[in-house]
Coordinates of C-alpha atoms in Angstrom, one line a residue:
X2 CA 7.1 4.0 -9.8
X3 CA 5.9 0.4 -10.1
X4 CA 4.2 -0.2 -6.7
X5 CA 2.8 -3.5 -5.7
X6 CA 0.6 -4.5 -2.8
X7 CA 0.0 -8.2 -2.1
X8 CA -3.3 -9.5 -0.8
X9 CA -2.7 -12.3 1.7
X10 CA -4.7 -14.3 4.2
X11 CA -5.8 -17.9 5.0
X12 CA -7.9 -19.7 2.4
X13 CA -11.5 -18.7 2.1
X14 CA -11.3 -15.4 3.9
X15 CA -12.4 -13.4 0.8
X16 CA -9.1 -12.5 -0.8
X17 CA -10.0 -13.3 -4.4
X18 CA -13.5 -11.8 -4.0
X19 CA -11.8 -8.5 -2.9
X20 CA -9.3 -8.8 -5.7
X21 CA -12.1 -9.2 -8.2
X22 CA -13.6 -5.9 -6.9
X23 CA -10.3 -4.1 -7.2
X24 CA -9.3 -5.3 -10.7
X25 CA -10.8 -6.3 -14.0
X26 CA -8.6 -9.5 -13.8
X27 CA -11.1 -12.0 -12.5
X28 CA -9.6 -14.5 -10.0
X29 CA -11.5 -17.7 -9.4
X30 CA -13.5 -17.2 -6.3
X31 CA -14.4 -20.7 -5.0
X32 CA -15.2 -22.3 -1.7
X33 CA -12.1 -24.4 -1.3
X34 CA -8.4 -23.7 -0.4
X35 CA -5.8 -22.7 -3.0
X36 CA -8.2 -21.7 -5.8
X37 CA -5.6 -19.0 -6.5
X38 CA -2.4 -20.8 -7.3
X39 CA -0.5 -18.4 -9.6
X40 CA -0.6 -14.9 -8.2
X41 CA -3.2 -12.8 -10.1
X42 CA -2.0 -9.3 -10.8
X43 CA -4.2 -6.3 -11.5
X44 CA -3.3 -2.7 -12.2
X45 CA -5.7 -0.4 -10.5
X46 CA -6.1 3.4 -10.6
X47 CA -5.9 5.5 -7.5
X48 CA -9.1 7.5 -7.1
X49 CA -8.4 11.2 -7.2
X50 CA -11.3 13.7 -7.7
X51 CA -8.8 16.5 -8.2
X52 CA -8.0 15.2 -11.7
X53 CA -11.7 15.4 -12.7
X54 CA -12.1 18.9 -11.4
X55 CA -9.0 20.1 -13.2
X56 CA -10.2 18.4 -16.4
X57 CA -13.5 20.4 -16.2
X58 CA -11.4 23.6 -16.4
X59 CA -8.7 22.5 -18.9
X60 CA -10.7 20.1 -21.2
X61 CA -7.6 17.9 -21.8
X62 CA -7.5 15.1 -24.5
X63 CA -7.1 12.5 -21.7
X64 CA -6.9 12.0 -17.9
X65 CA -4.3 9.7 -16.5
X66 CA -4.5 8.8 -12.8
X67 CA -1.7 7.1 -11.0
X68 CA -1.8 3.3 -10.5
X69 CA -0.9 0.6 -8.0
X70 CA -0.5 -3.1 -8.8
X71 CA -2.5 -5.6 -6.6
X72 CA -1.4 -9.2 -6.4
X73 CA -3.7 -11.9 -5.2
X74 CA -1.4 -14.4 -3.5
X75 CA -2.3 -18.1 -2.8
X76 CA -3.8 -18.8 0.6
X77 CA -1.4 -19.6 3.4
X78 CA -1.6 -22.5 5.9
X79 CA 0.4 -23.5 9.0
X80 CA 3.9 -24.7 8.1
X81 CA 4.3 -22.4 5.1
X82 CA 7.7 -21.3 6.4
X83 CA 8.8 -25.0 6.0
X84 CA 7.2 -25.3 2.6
X85 CA 3.9 -26.7 3.7
X86 CA 0.9 -26.2 1.3
X87 CA 1.9 -23.5 -1.2
X88 CA 4.2 -22.0 1.4
X89 CA 7.4 -21.5 -0.7
X90 CA 5.4 -19.9 -3.5
X91 CA 3.5 -17.7 -1.1
X92 CA 6.7 -16.5 0.6
X93 CA 8.4 -15.8 -2.7
X94 CA 5.4 -13.8 -4.0
X95 CA 5.0 -11.8 -0.9
X96 CA 8.7 -10.9 -0.8
X97 CA 8.4 -9.1 -4.1
X98 CA 5.6 -6.8 -2.9
X99 CA 6.0 -3.3 -1.3
X100 CA 3.1 -3.7 1.2
X101 CA 0.8 -6.3 2.5
X102 CA -3.0 -6.2 2.5
X103 CA -3.9 -8.8 5.1
X104 CA -7.5 -10.0 4.7
X105 CA -9.1 -11.3 7.8
X106 CA -12.5 -13.1 7.9
X107 CA -14.8 -11.2 10.2
X108 CA -18.1 -12.6 9.2
X109 CA -20.2 -15.8 10.0
X110 CA -21.4 -17.9 7.1
X111 CA -22.1 -21.6 7.5
X112 CA -22.0 -21.9 3.7
X113 CA -18.3 -20.8 3.5
X114 CA -16.0 -23.3 5.2
X115 CA -13.1 -22.1 7.3
X116 CA -9.9 -24.0 7.0
X117 CA -9.5 -24.1 10.8
X118 CA -13.2 -24.6 11.7
X119 CA -14.5 -21.6 13.8
X120 CA -14.2 -18.0 12.7
X121 CA -11.4 -16.3 14.7
X122 CA -9.6 -13.4 12.8
X123 CA -7.1 -12.9 15.6
X124 CA -6.0 -16.5 15.4
X125 CA -5.9 -16.3 11.6
X126 CA -3.7 -13.2 11.8
X127 CA -1.4 -14.9 14.3
X128 CA -1.0 -18.0 12.0
X129 CA 0.3 -15.9 9.1
X130 CA 2.3 -13.6 11.4
X131 CA 4.0 -16.7 12.9
X132 CA 4.9 -18.1 9.5
X133 CA 6.4 -14.9 8.3
X134 CA 8.3 -14.4 11.5
X135 CA 9.8 -17.9 11.3
X136 CA 11.0 -17.2 7.8
X137 CA 12.5 -13.8 8.9
X138 CA 14.1 -15.6 11.9
X139 CA 15.9 -17.9 9.5
X140 CA 17.2 -14.8 7.6
X141 CA 18.3 -13.0 10.8
X142 CA 20.1 -16.1 12.3
X143 CA 22.1 -16.4 9.1
X144 CA 23.0 -12.8 9.1
X145 CA 24.0 -12.8 12.8
X146 CA 26.3 -15.9 12.2
X147 CA 28.0 -13.9 9.5
X148 CA 28.8 -10.7 11.6
X149 CA 28.9 -11.9 15.2
X150 CA 32.7 -12.8 15.4
X151 CA 33.7 -9.5 13.6
X152 CA 31.4 -7.5 15.9
X153 CA 32.7 -9.0 19.1
X154 CA 36.5 -9.4 18.4
X155 CA 37.4 -7.0 15.6
X156 CA 37.2 -3.3 15.2
X157 CA 34.7 -3.3 12.4
X158 CA 32.2 -0.6 13.2
X159 CA 29.8 -1.7 10.5
X160 CA 29.8 -5.3 11.8
X161 CA 29.1 -4.1 15.3
X162 CA 26.2 -1.9 14.1
X163 CA 24.8 -4.7 12.0
X164 CA 25.1 -7.2 15.0
X165 CA 23.2 -4.8 17.3
X166 CA 20.4 -4.2 14.8
X167 CA 20.1 -7.9 13.9
X168 CA 20.0 -8.8 17.6
X169 CA 17.2 -6.3 18.3
X170 CA 15.1 -7.8 15.5
X171 CA 15.9 -11.4 16.5
X172 CA 14.7 -10.6 20.1
X173 CA 11.4 -9.2 18.7
X174 CA 10.8 -12.2 16.4
X175 CA 11.5 -14.6 19.3
X176 CA 8.8 -12.8 21.3
X177 CA 6.4 -13.4 18.5
X178 CA 6.5 -9.7 17.3
X179 CA 7.1 -8.6 13.7
X180 CA 10.2 -6.6 12.6
X181 CA 8.1 -3.5 11.9
X182 CA 7.4 -3.1 15.7
X183 CA 11.2 -2.6 16.4
X184 CA 12.3 1.0 16.8
X185 CA 15.9 2.2 16.2
X186 CA 17.9 5.0 17.7
X187 CA 19.8 6.2 14.6
X188 CA 19.4 6.6 10.8
X189 CA 22.3 4.1 10.4
X190 CA 20.5 1.5 12.4
X191 CA 17.3 2.0 10.4
X192 CA 19.2 1.8 7.1
X193 CA 20.8 -1.5 8.2
X194 CA 17.4 -2.9 9.1
X195 CA 15.9 -1.9 5.8
X196 CA 18.7 -3.6 4.0
X197 CA 17.4 -7.0 5.3
X198 CA 14.1 -6.7 3.3
X199 CA 12.3 -8.8 5.9
X200 CA 8.8 -10.0 5.3
X201 CA 7.5 -8.7 8.6
X202 CA 9.0 -5.3 8.1
X203 CA 6.7 -4.6 5.2
X204 CA 3.9 -2.1 6.0
X205 CA 0.5 -3.8 6.6
X206 CA -3.1 -2.9 6.2
X207 CA -5.5 -5.3 7.9
X208 CA -8.6 -5.6 5.8
X209 CA -11.5 -6.9 8.0
X210 CA -13.9 -8.6 5.6
X211 CA -17.4 -8.2 7.2
X212 CA -21.0 -8.9 6.3
X213 CA -23.4 -6.2 5.0
X214 CA -24.8 -5.5 8.4
X215 CA -21.3 -4.7 9.7
X216 CA -20.1 -2.7 6.7
X217 CA -20.5 0.7 8.4
X218 CA -19.8 0.2 12.1
X219 CA -17.9 -3.1 12.2
X220 CA -18.5 -5.9 14.7
X221 CA -17.0 -7.9 17.6
X222 CA -14.5 -9.6 15.3
X223 CA -13.3 -6.2 14.0
X224 CA -12.9 -4.9 17.6
X225 CA -10.9 -8.0 18.5
X226 CA -8.6 -7.4 15.6
X227 CA -8.3 -3.7 16.5
X228 CA -7.2 -4.7 20.0
X229 CA -4.7 -7.3 18.8
X230 CA -2.9 -4.9 16.5
X231 CA -2.9 -1.7 18.6
X232 CA 0.8 -1.9 19.3
X233 CA 1.7 -2.6 15.7
X234 CA 2.7 0.0 13.1
X235 CA -0.3 -1.0 11.0
X236 CA -3.7 0.2 9.8
X237 CA -7.2 -1.4 9.8
X238 CA -9.9 -1.0 7.2
X239 CA -13.4 -2.5 7.3
X240 CA -14.7 -3.8 4.0
X241 CA -17.7 -6.0 3.0
X242 CA -16.2 -7.7 0.0
X243 CA -19.4 -9.5 -1.0
X244 CA -21.3 -6.2 -1.1
X245 CA -18.4 -4.6 -2.9
X246 CA -18.6 -7.2 -5.6
X247 CA -22.2 -6.4 -6.1
X248 CA -21.5 -2.7 -6.3
X249 CA -18.8 -3.3 -8.9
X250 CA -21.5 -4.8 -11.2
X251 CA -23.4 -1.5 -11.5
X252 CA -22.5 0.2 -14.8
X253 CA -22.8 3.9 -13.7
X254 CA -21.3 5.9 -10.9
X255 CA -24.8 7.2 -9.9
X256 CA -26.1 3.6 -9.5
X257 CA -23.1 2.6 -7.4
X258 CA -23.4 5.8 -5.2
X259 CA -27.1 5.2 -4.7
X260 CA -26.4 1.6 -3.5
X261 CA -23.7 2.9 -1.1
X262 CA -26.1 5.5 0.3
X263 CA -28.7 2.8 1.0
X264 CA -26.3 0.9 3.2
X265 CA -25.0 4.0 4.9
X266 CA -21.6 4.4 3.2
X267 CA -20.3 7.6 1.6
X268 CA -17.5 5.9 -0.4
X269 CA -17.0 2.3 -1.6
X270 CA -14.7 0.1 0.5
X271 CA -12.6 -0.5 -2.7
X272 CA -11.9 3.2 -3.1
X273 CA -11.0 3.5 0.6
X274 CA -8.7 0.5 0.4
X275 CA -6.8 1.8 -2.6
X276 CA -6.3 5.2 -1.0
X277 CA -5.3 3.5 2.3
X278 CA -2.8 1.3 0.5
X279 CA -1.3 4.4 -1.2
X280 CA -0.9 6.2 2.2
X281 CA 0.4 3.0 3.7
X282 CA 3.4 3.3 1.4
X283 CA 3.9 6.9 2.4
X284 CA 3.1 8.0 -1.1
X285 CA 1.7 11.3 -2.5
X286 CA 0.7 12.7 -5.9
X287 CA 1.9 15.6 -7.9
X288 CA 0.0 16.7 -11.1
X289 CA 1.0 17.9 -14.6
X290 CA -1.8 19.7 -16.3
X291 CA -2.2 20.8 -19.9
X292 CA -4.5 20.6 -22.9
X293 CA -2.9 17.2 -23.9
X294 CA -3.4 15.5 -20.6
X295 CA -4.1 16.0 -16.9
X296 CA -1.9 13.4 -15.2
X297 CA -1.1 12.2 -11.7
X298 CA 2.4 11.1 -10.8
X299 CA 3.4 9.1 -7.7
X300 CA 6.3 10.2 -5.5
X301 CA 7.6 9.4 -2.0
X302 CA 6.6 11.9 0.7
X303 CA 9.5 14.2 1.4
X304 CA 11.0 14.1 -2.1
X305 CA 12.5 17.3 -3.5
X306 CA 11.7 18.8 -6.9
X307 CA 14.5 17.2 -8.9
X308 CA 13.6 13.7 -7.6
X309 CA 10.0 14.2 -8.6
X310 CA 11.1 15.5 -12.0
X311 CA 12.9 12.2 -12.4
X312 CA 9.6 10.3 -12.0
X313 CA 8.6 11.7 -15.4
X314 CA 11.9 11.2 -17.1
X315 CA 15.5 10.7 -15.9
X316 CA 16.6 13.6 -18.1
X317 CA 14.3 15.9 -16.2
X318 CA 16.2 15.2 -13.0
X319 CA 19.6 15.4 -14.6
X320 CA 19.0 18.7 -16.3
X321 CA 16.7 20.2 -13.6
X322 CA 16.6 24.0 -13.7
X323 CA 13.4 24.9 -11.8
X324 CA 9.9 23.9 -11.0
X325 CA 6.9 26.2 -11.6
X326 CA 4.4 25.2 -8.9
X327 CA 0.7 26.0 -8.6
X328 CA -1.2 24.9 -5.6
X329 CA -4.3 22.8 -6.5
X330 CA -6.7 25.0 -4.5
X331 CA -5.3 28.1 -6.2
X332 CA -5.8 26.6 -9.7
X333 CA -9.5 25.7 -8.8
X334 CA -10.1 29.2 -7.3
X335 CA -8.7 31.2 -10.3
X336 CA -9.8 28.7 -13.0
X337 CA -6.8 28.7 -15.3
X338 CA -3.0 28.7 -15.3
X339 CA -2.9 32.2 -16.8
X340 CA -5.3 33.6 -14.1
X341 CA -3.1 32.0 -11.4
X342 CA 0.0 33.7 -12.9
X343 CA -1.7 37.1 -13.1
X344 CA -2.7 36.7 -9.4
X345 CA 0.9 36.1 -8.5
X346 CA 0.1 32.6 -7.1
X347 CA 2.5 30.6 -9.2
X348 CA 5.8 29.9 -7.3
X349 CA 9.2 29.3 -9.0
X350 CA 11.0 26.7 -6.9
X351 CA 14.6 25.4 -6.9
X352 CA 16.4 22.1 -6.1
X353 CA 15.6 22.2 -2.4
X354 CA 11.9 22.5 -2.8
X355 CA 10.0 19.7 -1.0
X356 CA 7.1 18.8 -3.3
X357 CA 3.6 18.7 -1.6
X358 CA 0.7 16.4 -2.3
X359 CA -1.5 17.9 -5.1
X360 CA 1.1 20.4 -6.4
X361 CA 0.6 21.1 -10.1
X362 CA 4.1 21.4 -11.5
X363 CA 5.8 22.3 -14.8
X364 CA 9.4 21.3 -14.7
X365 CA 12.1 23.3 -16.6
X366 CA 15.2 21.4 -17.6
X367 CA 18.1 21.4 -19.9
X368 CA 20.1 18.4 -21.0

């Protein structure tokens, strides 16, 4: 599954610095707007200690974690929905992503200019929200014009359903609320809304970029953001991007961990961000394990065994026979696949089995 998260925010909030921490692709981090014009794309691995622990037991030829693409998108300014600044490019880039990592400046630094003068992350958030909402409103108005007559005068049930869904979303957008805040009563309504692919319906992780002193507990800016988004279906993560960039320079894991411990963090903000982005998309991991490789595979939470088999190869799904499943904890406890089997802890599952995060699976298929 090719999954993509877009890093967005106003100019000079730390987007490119954060991107540099996440990826080996180095974006230009400069103290002026639009230093990132073409979106920089980096493929990053999702941290998963389970793979390393399994590798210690199996000694495979290679370890392959799952990945997520991170896109550093040009800074947005007011009027982007009308094409101001790099607005059209910004909106096109963000439409292609699966989720949004919205970076908010939550630190004071007189050496780093702010495009709107004073530091105010809630205002910054509202600027971008407003531009995305205005663009979505254009989309909704066009859709409503298409179905309104059929919904009100004809007997077209689909048109009536669409009109009701579009009207709910339009009302929210006119209130200055994003599409993801709208709740629907039925699966059909939810499906109709998803078919719009609106910018403000995408899942959002608000990344509060703080100074070193606020890396552990946050600050007043973070609390203001937390209060502002409490009614949204969104998450918040506190990261000190400047410190993270210093941590990334250390060559060994031990050096990085020592630095983290000194500032009171158990895990780097980069790792927490990657994991949060993964959860944000409602994703989980199953594992294939053997002497050739220990490998993580991404799947959507709630998928059944044949769908997950299809992640490896479409033939696996078409010819699915069964899934031989070992729970991760059982594998670690017994130390090998053969020992797990002897203990009767390997389950044989059919087409209706809902795969769980961390399942170690061997698929049987016939094409």
